[in-house]
PDB file of C-alpha atoms and ligand atoms in Angstrom:
ATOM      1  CA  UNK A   9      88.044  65.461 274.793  1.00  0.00           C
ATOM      2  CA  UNK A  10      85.473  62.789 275.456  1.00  0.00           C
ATOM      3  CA  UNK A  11      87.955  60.158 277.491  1.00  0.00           C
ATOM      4  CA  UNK A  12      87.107  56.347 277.941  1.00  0.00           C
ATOM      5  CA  UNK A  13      88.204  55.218 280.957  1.00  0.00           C
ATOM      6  CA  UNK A  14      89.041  51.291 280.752  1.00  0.00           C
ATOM      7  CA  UNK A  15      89.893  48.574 283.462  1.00  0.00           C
ATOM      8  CA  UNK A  16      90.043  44.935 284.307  1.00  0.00           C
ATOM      9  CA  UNK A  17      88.533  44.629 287.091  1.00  0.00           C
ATOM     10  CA  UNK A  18      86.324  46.477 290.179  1.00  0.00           C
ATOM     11  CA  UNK A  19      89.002  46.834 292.228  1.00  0.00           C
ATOM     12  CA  UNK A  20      90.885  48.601 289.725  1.00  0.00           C
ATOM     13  CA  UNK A  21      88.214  51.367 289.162  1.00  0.00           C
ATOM     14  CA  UNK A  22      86.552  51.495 292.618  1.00  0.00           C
ATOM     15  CA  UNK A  23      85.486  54.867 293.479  1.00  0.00           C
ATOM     16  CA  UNK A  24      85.440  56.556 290.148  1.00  0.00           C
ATOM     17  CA  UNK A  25      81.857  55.993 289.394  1.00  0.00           C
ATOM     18  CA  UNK A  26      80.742  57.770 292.401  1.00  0.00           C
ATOM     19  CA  UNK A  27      82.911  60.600 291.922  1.00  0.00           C
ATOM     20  CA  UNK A  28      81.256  61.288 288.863  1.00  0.00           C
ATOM     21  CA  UNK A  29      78.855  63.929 288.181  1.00  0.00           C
ATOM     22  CA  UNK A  30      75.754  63.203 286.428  1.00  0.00           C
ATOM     23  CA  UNK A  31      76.408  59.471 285.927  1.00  0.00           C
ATOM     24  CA  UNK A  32      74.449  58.105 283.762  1.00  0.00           C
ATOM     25  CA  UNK A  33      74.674  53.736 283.262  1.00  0.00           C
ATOM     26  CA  UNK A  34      74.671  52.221 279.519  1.00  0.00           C
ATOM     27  CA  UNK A  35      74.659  48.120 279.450  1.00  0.00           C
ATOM     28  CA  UNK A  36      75.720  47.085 276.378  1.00  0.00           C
ATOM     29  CA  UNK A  37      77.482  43.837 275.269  1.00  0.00           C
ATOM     30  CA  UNK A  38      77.775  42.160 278.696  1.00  0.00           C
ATOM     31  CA  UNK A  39      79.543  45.566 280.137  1.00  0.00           C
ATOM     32  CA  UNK A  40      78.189  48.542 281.477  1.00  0.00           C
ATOM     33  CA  UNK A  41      79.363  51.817 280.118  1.00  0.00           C
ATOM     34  CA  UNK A  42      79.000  54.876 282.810  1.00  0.00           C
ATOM     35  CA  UNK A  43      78.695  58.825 280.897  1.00  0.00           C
ATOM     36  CA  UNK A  44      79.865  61.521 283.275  1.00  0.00           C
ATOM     37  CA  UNK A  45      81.700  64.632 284.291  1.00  0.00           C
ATOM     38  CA  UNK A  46      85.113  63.364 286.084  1.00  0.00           C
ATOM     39  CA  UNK A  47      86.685  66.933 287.249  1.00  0.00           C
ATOM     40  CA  UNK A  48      85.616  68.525 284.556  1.00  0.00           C
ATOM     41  CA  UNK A  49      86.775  65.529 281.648  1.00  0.00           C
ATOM     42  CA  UNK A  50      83.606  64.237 280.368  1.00  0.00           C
ATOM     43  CA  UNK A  51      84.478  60.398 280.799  1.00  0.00           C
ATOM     44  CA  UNK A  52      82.788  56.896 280.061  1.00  0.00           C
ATOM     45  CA  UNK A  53      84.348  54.496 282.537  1.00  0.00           C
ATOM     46  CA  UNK A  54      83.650  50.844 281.886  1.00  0.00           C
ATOM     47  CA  UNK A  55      85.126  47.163 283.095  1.00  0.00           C
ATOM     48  CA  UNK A  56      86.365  45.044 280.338  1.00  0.00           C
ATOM     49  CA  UNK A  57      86.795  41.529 281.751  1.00  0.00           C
ATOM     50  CA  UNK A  58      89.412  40.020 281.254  1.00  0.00           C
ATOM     51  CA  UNK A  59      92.120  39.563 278.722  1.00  0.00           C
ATOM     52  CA  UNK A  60      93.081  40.506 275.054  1.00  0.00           C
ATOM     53  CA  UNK A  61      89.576  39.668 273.155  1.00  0.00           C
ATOM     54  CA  UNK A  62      87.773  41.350 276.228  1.00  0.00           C
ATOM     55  CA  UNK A  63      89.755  44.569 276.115  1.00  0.00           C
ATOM     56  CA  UNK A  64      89.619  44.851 272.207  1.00  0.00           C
ATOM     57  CA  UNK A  65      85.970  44.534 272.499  1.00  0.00           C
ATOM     58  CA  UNK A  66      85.652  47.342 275.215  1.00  0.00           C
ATOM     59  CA  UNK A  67      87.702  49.486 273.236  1.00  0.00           C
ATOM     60  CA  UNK A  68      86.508  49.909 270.393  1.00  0.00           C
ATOM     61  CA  UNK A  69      82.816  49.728 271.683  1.00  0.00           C
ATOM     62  CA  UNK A  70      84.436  53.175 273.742  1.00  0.00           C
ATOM     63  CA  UNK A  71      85.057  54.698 270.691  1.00  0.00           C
ATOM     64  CA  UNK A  72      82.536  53.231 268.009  1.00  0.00           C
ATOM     65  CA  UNK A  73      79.246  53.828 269.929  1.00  0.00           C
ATOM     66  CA  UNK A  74      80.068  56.101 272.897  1.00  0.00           C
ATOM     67  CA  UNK A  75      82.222  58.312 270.399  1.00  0.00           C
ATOM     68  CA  UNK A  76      85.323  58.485 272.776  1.00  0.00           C
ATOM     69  CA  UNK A  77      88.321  60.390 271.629  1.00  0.00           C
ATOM     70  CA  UNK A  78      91.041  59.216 273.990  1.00  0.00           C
ATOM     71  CA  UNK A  79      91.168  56.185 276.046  1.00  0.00           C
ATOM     72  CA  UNK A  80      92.942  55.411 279.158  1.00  0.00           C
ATOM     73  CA  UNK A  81      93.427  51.926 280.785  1.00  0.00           C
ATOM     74  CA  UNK A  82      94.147  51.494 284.241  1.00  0.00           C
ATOM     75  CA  UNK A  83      94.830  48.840 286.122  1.00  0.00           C
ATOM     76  CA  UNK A  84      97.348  45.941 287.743  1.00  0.00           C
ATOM     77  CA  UNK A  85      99.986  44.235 286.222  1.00  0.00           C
ATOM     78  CA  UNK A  86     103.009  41.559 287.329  1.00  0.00           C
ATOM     79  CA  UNK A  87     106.413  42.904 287.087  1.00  0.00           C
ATOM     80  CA  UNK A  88     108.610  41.417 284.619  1.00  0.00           C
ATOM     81  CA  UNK A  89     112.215  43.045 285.387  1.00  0.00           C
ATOM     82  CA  UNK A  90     113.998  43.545 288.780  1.00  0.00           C
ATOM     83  CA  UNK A  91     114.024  46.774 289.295  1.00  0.00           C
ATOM     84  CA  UNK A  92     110.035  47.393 289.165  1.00  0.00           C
ATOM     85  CA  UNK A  93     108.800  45.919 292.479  1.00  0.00           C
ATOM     86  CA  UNK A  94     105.429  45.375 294.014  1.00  0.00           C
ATOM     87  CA  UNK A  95     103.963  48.795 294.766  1.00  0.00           C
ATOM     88  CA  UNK A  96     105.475  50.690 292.017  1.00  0.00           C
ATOM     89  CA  UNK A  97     103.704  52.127 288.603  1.00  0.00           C
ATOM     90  CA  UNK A  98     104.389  51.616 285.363  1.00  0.00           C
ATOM     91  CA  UNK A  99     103.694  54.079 282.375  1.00  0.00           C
ATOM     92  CA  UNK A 100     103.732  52.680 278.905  1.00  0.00           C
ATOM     93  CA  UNK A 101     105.581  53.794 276.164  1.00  0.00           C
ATOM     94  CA  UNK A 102     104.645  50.962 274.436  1.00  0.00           C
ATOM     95  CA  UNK A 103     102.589  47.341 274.231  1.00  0.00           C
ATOM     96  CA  UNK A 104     103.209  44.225 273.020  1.00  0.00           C
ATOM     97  CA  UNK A 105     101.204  41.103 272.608  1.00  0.00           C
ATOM     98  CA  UNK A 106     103.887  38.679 274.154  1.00  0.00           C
ATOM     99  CA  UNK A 107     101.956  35.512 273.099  1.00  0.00           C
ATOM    100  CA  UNK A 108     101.309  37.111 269.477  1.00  0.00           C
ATOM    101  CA  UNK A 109     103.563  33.844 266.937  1.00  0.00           C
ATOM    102  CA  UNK A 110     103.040  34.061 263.107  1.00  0.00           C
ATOM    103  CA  UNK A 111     106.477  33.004 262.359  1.00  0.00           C
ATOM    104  CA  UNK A 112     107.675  32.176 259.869  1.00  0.00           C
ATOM    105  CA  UNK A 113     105.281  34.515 258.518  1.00  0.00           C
ATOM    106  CA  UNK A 114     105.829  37.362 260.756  1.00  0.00           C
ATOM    107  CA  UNK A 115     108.305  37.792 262.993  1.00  0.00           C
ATOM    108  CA  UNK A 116     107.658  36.934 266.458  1.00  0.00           C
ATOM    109  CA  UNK A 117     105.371  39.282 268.547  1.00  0.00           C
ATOM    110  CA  UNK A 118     104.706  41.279 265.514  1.00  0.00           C
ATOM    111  CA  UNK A 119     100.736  41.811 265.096  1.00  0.00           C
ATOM    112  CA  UNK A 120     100.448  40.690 261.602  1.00  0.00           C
ATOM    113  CA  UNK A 121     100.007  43.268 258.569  1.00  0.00           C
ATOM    114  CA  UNK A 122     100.556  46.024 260.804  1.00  0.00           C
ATOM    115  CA  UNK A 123     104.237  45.612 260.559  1.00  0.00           C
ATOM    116  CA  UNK A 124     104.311  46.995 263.983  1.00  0.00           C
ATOM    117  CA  UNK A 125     105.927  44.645 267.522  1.00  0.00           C
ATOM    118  CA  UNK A 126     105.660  47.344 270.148  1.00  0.00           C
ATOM    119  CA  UNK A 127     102.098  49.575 269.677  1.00  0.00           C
ATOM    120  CA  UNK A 128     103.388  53.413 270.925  1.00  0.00           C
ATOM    121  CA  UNK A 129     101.134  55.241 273.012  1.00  0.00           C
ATOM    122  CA  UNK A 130     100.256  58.721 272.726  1.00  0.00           C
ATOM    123  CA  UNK A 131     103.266  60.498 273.707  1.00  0.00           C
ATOM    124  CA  UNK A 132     101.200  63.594 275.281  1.00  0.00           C
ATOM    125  CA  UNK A 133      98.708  61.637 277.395  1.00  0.00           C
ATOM    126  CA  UNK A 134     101.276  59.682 278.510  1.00  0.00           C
ATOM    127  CA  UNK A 135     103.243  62.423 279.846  1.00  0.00           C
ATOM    128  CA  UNK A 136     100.235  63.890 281.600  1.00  0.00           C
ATOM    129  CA  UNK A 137      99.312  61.024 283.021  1.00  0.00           C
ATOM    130  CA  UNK A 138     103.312  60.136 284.637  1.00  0.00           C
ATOM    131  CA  UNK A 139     103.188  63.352 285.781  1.00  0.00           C
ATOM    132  CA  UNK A 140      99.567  62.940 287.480  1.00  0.00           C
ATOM    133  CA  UNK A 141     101.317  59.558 289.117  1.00  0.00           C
ATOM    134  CA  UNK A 142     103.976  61.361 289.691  1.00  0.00           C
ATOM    135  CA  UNK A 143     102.714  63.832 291.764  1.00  0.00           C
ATOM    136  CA  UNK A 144     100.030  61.336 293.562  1.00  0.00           C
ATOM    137  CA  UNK A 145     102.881  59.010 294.335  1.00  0.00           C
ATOM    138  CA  UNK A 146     105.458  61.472 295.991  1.00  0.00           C
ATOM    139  CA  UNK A 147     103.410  61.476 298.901  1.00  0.00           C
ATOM    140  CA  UNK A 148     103.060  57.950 299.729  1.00  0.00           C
ATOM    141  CA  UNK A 149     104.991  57.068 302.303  1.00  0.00           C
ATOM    142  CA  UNK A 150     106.428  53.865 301.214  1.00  0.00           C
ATOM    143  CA  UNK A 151     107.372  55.831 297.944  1.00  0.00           C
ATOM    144  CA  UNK A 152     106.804  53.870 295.151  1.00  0.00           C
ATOM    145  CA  UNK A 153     108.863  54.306 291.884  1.00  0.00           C
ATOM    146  CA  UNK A 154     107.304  55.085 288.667  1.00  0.00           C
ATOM    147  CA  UNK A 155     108.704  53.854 285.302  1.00  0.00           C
ATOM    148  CA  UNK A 156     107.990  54.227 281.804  1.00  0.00           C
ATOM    149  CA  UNK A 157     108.562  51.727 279.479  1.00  0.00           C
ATOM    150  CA  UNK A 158     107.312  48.548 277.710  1.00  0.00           C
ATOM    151  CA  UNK A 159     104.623  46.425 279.113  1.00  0.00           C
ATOM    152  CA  UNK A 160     103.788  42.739 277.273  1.00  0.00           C
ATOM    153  CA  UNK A 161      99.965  41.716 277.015  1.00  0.00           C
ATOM    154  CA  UNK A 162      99.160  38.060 276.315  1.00  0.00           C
ATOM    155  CA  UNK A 163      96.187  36.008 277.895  1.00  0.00           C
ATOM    156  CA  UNK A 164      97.454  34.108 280.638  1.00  0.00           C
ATOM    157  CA  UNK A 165      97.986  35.130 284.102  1.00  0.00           C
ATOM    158  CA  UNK A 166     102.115  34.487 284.085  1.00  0.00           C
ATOM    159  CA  UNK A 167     102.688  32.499 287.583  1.00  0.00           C
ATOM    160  CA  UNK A 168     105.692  30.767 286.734  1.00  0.00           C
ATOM    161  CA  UNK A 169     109.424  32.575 287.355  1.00  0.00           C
ATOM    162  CA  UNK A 170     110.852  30.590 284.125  1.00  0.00           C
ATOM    163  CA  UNK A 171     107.696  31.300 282.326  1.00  0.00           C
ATOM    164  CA  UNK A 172     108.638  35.620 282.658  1.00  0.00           C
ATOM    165  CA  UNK A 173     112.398  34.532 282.911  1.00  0.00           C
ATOM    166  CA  UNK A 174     112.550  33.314 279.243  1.00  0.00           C
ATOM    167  CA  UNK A 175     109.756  36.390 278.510  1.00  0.00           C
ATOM    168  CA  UNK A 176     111.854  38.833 279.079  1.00  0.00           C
ATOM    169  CA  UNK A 177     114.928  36.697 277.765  1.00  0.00           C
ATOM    170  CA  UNK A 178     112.723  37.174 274.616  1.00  0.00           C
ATOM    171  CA  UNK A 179     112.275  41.294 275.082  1.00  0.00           C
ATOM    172  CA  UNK A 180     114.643  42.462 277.042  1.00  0.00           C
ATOM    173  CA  UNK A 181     112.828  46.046 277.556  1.00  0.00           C
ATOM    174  CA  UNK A 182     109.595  44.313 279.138  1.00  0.00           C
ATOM    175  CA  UNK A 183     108.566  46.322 282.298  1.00  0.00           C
ATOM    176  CA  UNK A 184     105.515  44.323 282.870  1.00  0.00           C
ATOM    177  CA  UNK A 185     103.062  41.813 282.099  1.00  0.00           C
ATOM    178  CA  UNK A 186      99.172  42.132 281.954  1.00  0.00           C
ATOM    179  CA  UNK A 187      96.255  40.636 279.940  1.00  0.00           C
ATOM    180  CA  UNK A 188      94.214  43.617 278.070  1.00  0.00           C
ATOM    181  CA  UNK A 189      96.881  46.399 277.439  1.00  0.00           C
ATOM    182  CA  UNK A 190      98.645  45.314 273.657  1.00  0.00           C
ATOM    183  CA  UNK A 191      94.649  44.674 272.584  1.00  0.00           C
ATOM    184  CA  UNK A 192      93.504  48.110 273.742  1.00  0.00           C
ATOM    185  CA  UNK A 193      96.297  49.426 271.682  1.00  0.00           C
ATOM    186  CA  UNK A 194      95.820  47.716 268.705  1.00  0.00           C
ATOM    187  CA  UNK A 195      92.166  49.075 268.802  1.00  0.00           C
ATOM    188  CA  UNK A 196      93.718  52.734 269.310  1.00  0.00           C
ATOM    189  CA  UNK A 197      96.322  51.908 266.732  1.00  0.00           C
ATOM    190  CA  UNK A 198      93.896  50.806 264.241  1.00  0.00           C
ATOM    191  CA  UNK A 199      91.367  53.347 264.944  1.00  0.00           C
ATOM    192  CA  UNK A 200      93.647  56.554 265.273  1.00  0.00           C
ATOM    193  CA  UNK A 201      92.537  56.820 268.980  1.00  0.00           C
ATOM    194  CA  UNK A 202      95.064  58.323 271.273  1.00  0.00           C
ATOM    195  CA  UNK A 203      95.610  56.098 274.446  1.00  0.00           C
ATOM    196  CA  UNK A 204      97.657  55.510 277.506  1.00  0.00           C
ATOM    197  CA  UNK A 205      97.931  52.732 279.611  1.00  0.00           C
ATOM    198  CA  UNK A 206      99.166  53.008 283.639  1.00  0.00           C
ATOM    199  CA  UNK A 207      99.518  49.611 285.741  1.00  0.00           C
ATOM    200  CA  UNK A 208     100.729  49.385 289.442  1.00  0.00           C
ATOM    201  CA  UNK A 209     102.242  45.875 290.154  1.00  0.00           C
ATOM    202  CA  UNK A 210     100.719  43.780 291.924  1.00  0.00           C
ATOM    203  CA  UNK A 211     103.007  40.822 291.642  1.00  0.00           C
ATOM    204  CA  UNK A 212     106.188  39.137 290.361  1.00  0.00           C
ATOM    205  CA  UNK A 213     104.434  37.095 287.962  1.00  0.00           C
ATOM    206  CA  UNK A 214     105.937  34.136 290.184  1.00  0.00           C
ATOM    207  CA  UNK A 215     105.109  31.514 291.665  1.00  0.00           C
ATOM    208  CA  UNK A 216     103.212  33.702 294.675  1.00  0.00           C
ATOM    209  CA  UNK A 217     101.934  35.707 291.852  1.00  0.00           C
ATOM    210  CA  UNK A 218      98.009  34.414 292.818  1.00  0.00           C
ATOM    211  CA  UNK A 219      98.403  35.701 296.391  1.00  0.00           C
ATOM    212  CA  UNK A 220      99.895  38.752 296.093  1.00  0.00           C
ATOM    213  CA  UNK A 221      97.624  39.822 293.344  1.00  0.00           C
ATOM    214  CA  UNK A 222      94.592  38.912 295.273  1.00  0.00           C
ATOM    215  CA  UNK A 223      95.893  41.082 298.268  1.00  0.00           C
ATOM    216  CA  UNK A 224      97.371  43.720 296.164  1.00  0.00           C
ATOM    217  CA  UNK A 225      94.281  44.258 294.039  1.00  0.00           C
ATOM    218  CA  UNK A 226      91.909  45.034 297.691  1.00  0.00           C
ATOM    219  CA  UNK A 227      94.055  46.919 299.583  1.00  0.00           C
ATOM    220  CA  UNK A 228      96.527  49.064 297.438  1.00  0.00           C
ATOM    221  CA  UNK A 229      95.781  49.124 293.643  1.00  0.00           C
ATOM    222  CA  UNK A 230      92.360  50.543 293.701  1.00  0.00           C
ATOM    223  CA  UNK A 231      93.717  53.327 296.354  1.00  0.00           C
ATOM    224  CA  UNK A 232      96.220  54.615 293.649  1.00  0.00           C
ATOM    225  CA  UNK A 233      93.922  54.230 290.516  1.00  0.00           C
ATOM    226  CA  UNK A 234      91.471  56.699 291.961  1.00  0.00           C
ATOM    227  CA  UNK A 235      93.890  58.976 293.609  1.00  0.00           C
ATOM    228  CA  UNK A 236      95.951  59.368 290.077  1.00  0.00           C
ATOM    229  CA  UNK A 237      93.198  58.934 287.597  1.00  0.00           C
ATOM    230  CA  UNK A 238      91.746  62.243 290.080  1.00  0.00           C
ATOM    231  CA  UNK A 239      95.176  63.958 289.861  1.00  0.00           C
ATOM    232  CA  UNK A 240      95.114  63.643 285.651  1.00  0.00           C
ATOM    233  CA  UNK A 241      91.801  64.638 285.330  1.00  0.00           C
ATOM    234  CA  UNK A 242      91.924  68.037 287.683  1.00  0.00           C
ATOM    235  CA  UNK A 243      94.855  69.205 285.924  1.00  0.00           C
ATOM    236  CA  UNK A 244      94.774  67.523 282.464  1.00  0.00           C
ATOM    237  CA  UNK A 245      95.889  70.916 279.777  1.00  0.00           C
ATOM    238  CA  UNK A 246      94.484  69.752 275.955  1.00  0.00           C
ATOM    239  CA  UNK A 247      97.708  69.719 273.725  1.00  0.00           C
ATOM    240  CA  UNK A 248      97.388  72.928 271.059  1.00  0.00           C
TER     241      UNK A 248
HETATM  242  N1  SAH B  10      91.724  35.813 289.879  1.00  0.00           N
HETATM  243  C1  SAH B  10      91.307  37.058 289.326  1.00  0.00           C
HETATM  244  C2  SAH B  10      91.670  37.068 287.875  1.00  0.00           C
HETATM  245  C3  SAH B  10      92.666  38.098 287.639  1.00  0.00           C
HETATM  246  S1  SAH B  10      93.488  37.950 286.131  1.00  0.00           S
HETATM  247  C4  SAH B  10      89.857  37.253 289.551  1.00  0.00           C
HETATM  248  O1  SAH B  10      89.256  36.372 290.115  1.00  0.00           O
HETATM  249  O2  SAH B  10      89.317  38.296 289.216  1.00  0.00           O
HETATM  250  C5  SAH B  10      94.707  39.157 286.445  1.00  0.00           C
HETATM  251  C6  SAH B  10      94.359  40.559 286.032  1.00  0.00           C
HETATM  252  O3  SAH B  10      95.351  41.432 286.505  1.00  0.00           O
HETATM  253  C7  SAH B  10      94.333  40.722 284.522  1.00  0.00           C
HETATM  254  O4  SAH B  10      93.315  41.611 284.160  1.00  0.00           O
HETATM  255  C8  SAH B  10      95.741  41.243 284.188  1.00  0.00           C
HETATM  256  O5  SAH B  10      95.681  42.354 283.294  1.00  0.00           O
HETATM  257  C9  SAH B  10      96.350  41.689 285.510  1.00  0.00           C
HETATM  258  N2  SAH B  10      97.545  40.955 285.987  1.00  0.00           N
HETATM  259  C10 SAH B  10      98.086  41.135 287.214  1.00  0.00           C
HETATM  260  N3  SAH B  10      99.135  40.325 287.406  1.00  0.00           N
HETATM  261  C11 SAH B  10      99.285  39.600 286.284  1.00  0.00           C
HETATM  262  C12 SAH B  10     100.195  38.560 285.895  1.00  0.00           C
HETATM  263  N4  SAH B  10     101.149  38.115 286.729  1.00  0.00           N
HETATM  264  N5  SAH B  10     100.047  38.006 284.672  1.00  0.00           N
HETATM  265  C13 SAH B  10      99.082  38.438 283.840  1.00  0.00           C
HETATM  266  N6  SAH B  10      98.186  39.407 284.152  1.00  0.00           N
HETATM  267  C14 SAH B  10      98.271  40.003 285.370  1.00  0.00           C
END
């Protein structure tokens, strides 16, 4: 496995790149692409930028020049149902590009000619990498939930509570909301790349959305990245 490690922002990586062994720095297209041993997992860890165009681009760079062969994106998102609050981490099972509208061509939300609304992820990474948060989360004290389940993509930052209201009106089984996610999954999709995608919220996607991101992002989110990204790669087992 040669995995691609993929995020939005600094914050949202912080400390991976100097856990890595033998890191070696690749700029390339605006990003820079780091090569190194991560607990054993030969990784390339890069920053997208943000939103759906950005993460497409990072993607498939990952796997069309730097020849990754799974790809992992981790990161913040807001939450877009009750029950997933600020603090807690969200799995995918699948994406969707919530601002994706061909109709009447295609139905709403579905990516055109791939007949496809809600872009699976791999089914075994996933697993490994809910039980890696899992694990890493149990011991926080505040003990933050983990969920599994769909998160939307589209590229605006949703700050607006009838803006997600009528969202998730629209798909009812929306989890969360984030900008990059549904276009990293598309590439994966397209390409035959197995990915996963693992967001802790930072947010409501309301009105205080901007503040509570900012504040999130700093002091929690990049805290949890590193400390589960470290628990999936120690103890990540190669599906036979
Ligand atoms: N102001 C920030 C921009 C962040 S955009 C800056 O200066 O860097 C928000 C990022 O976090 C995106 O990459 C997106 O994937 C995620 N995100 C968090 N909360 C979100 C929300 N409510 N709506 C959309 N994306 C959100």
């Amino acid at each position: 496995m040669r995995l691609g490690i993929i995020s939005a922002l600094a914050e949202e990586q912080e400390g991976l790149i100097d856990a890595m062994q033998g890191a070696v720095t690749l700029t390339h297209g605006m990003r820079d692409y780091t090569t190194g041993k991560l607990w054993n997992i030969d990784t390339v860890a890069v920053l997208s930028r943000i939103g759906k165009v950005a993460g497409a681009m990072t993607a498939a760079t990952l796997v069309e020049k730097f020849g990754v062969t799974h790809i992992v994106f981790t990161g913040v998102a807001g939450s877009a149902d009750f029950a997933v609050r600020v603090g807690d981490v969200v799995v995918a099972e699948a994406l969707v590009q919530h601002d994706m509208d061909a109709s009447p061509l295609f139905p709403r939300f579905e990516v055109p000619l791939t007949g496809l609304t809600r872009l699976p992820t791999d089914l075994d990474l996933s697993r490994q990498l809910a039980a890696a948060a899992r694990r890493y989360l149990d011991e926080e004290q505040s003990r933050p939930q983990l969920h599994r389940g769909t998160i939307g993509s589209g590229d605006q930052f949703i700050n607006d509570s009838v803006r997600i209201a009528a969202l998730k009106d629209a798909l009812p089984d929306l989890l969360a909301v984030e900008m990059e996610g549904a276009a990293v999954a598309q590439v994966c999709f397209e390409l035959n790349i197995p990915f996963a995608v693992i967001r802790t919220i930072s947010d409501n996607a309301n009105e205080e959305a901007a503040t509570d991101f900012m504040h999130f992002v700093k002091t929690v989110a990049s805290r949890y990245a590193f400390g589960i990204l470290r628990e999936f790669c120690a103890t990540y087992t190669a599906p036979h």
